[in-house]
Amino acid sequence: MSEIIWGIVEETTINKRVARLIEALDISQNVFAKALSTSSSRVSNIVTGRNKPDSDFLAEVLRVFRSVNPMWLMTGEGNVFGSSDTLKSASTQNPNATSDTNSTNPATPIAQVNAQVNAQVIPKDKMNRVPEPVHLTPSTPTDARRLAEHFDVRELATSHESPWGNGTDIIVATQDTEGNPTFSLINYKAAANYLTGYQSQEYYSDLAPISLPRQLVGNPRQGIVLQIEGDSMTPRFQHGDYVAAILLDRSEWGQIRDLDCYVVVSHSHGIQFKRIKSRLKQFGFVRCKSDNRRHTPYNIEEEDLIQLFRFVLHISPDASNTDETLFNKVESIEERVEDQRDMYEQLSQRMEDMQRLLQQQLPPTTK
């Protein structure tokens, strides 16, 4: 392992600090991802700056690599690891040790972590677990203020009334380098697996991110971009179009406006894009309606509802005239009216000509 001097390092972005940490650990991105029980593509997207790491990812880093300095990871201030002397002494005393990465030793030697990961000591049944929360305890008020300034407090929030339905928040909302929110792109294939994957952080990690201007979509806690399948919302929303929508908390369901568009997630119908009428307060259900009248409306009981996303933006690659059929019909009627007008004028002219001829042929009247 190459020698690294553990000095005070300050990185400008959280993505750069993750990349710096992997370099300091002297392991590959694949090994790092394996230690965190996540996909290598997720780590690659974070290291390259495509995605911003969420709170679950950072919590897992601090849980697995216990020698990492939380203040440095969150703010870029201080040492990469808790203490260079502690780290070196631990490595010198027992360089071949194989203690558990979950032990209480605050400075697990890097060589041990690397060896454990390569030896596949992480049980397979824990590969998709929800990470245990890591509680950061700043030593001074100044440290607490710095953490608050550098970390989005929304990502640390937990709720017993989670919108995900399992009491655990899955944090997927991130921001790009310009501060614009990043939405998860759910295409046809991802939509088919949504019900089985929406509670998994791994499901969102494998989705392509798309950044949208905050001037158009605000700054939502969670958002998705769903690809529309079928003709149920035509002519306004065509097959293959995309709609951006933001997740509503259950406390916001009472504010639904009738006939607005929502992405509706339910056990019985999966994930659908519909106009809805809320009858939750009166009768405990929402009525889903399609723009295409050939599709019959249906009701979804409140206990069957999982999530509601409010529509905020329509994205379409189709620039064709959706009202072309109507325009053609109007144009056809106008042409027929014009033809009728021309025929009327022609007939009127002929009748006048015939009247003049008749008058010329009649003998003059005598008084």
CSV table of N, CA and C in Angstrom, one decimal, residues 241-244 311-316:
chain,number,residue,atom,x,y,z
A,241,ASP,N,-44.0,10.2,-23.9
A,241,ASP,CA,-43.7,11.5,-23.2
A,241,ASP,C,-43.2,11.3,-21.8
A,242,TYR,N,-42.7,12.3,-21.2
A,242,TYR,CA,-42.2,12.3,-19.8
A,242,TYR,C,-43.0,13.3,-19.0
A,243,VAL,N,-43.3,13.0,-17.7
A,243,VAL,CA,-43.9,14.0,-16.8
A,243,VAL,C,-43.0,14.0,-15.5
A,244,ALA,N,-42.7,15.2,-15.1
A,244,ALA,CA,-42.0,15.3,-13.8
A,244,ALA,C,-43.0,15.6,-12.7
A,311,PHE,N,-48.0,16.5,-10.4
A,311,PHE,CA,-47.4,16.8,-11.7
A,311,PHE,C,-46.9,18.3,-11.7
A,312,VAL,N,-45.7,18.5,-12.3
A,312,VAL,CA,-45.2,19.8,-12.3
A,312,VAL,C,-44.6,20.2,-13.7
A,313,LEU,N,-44.3,19.2,-14.5
A,313,LEU,CA,-43.7,19.5,-15.8
A,313,LEU,C,-43.9,18.4,-16.8
A,314,HIS,N,-44.2,18.8,-18.1
A,314,HIS,CA,-44.4,17.9,-19.2
A,314,HIS,C,-43.2,18.0,-20.1
A,315,ILE,N,-42.6,16.9,-20.4
A,315,ILE,CA,-41.5,16.8,-21.3
A,315,ILE,C,-41.8,15.9,-22.5
A,316,SER,N,-41.8,16.4,-23.7
A,316,SER,CA,-42.2,15.6,-24.9
A,316,SER,C,-41.2,15.7,-26.0
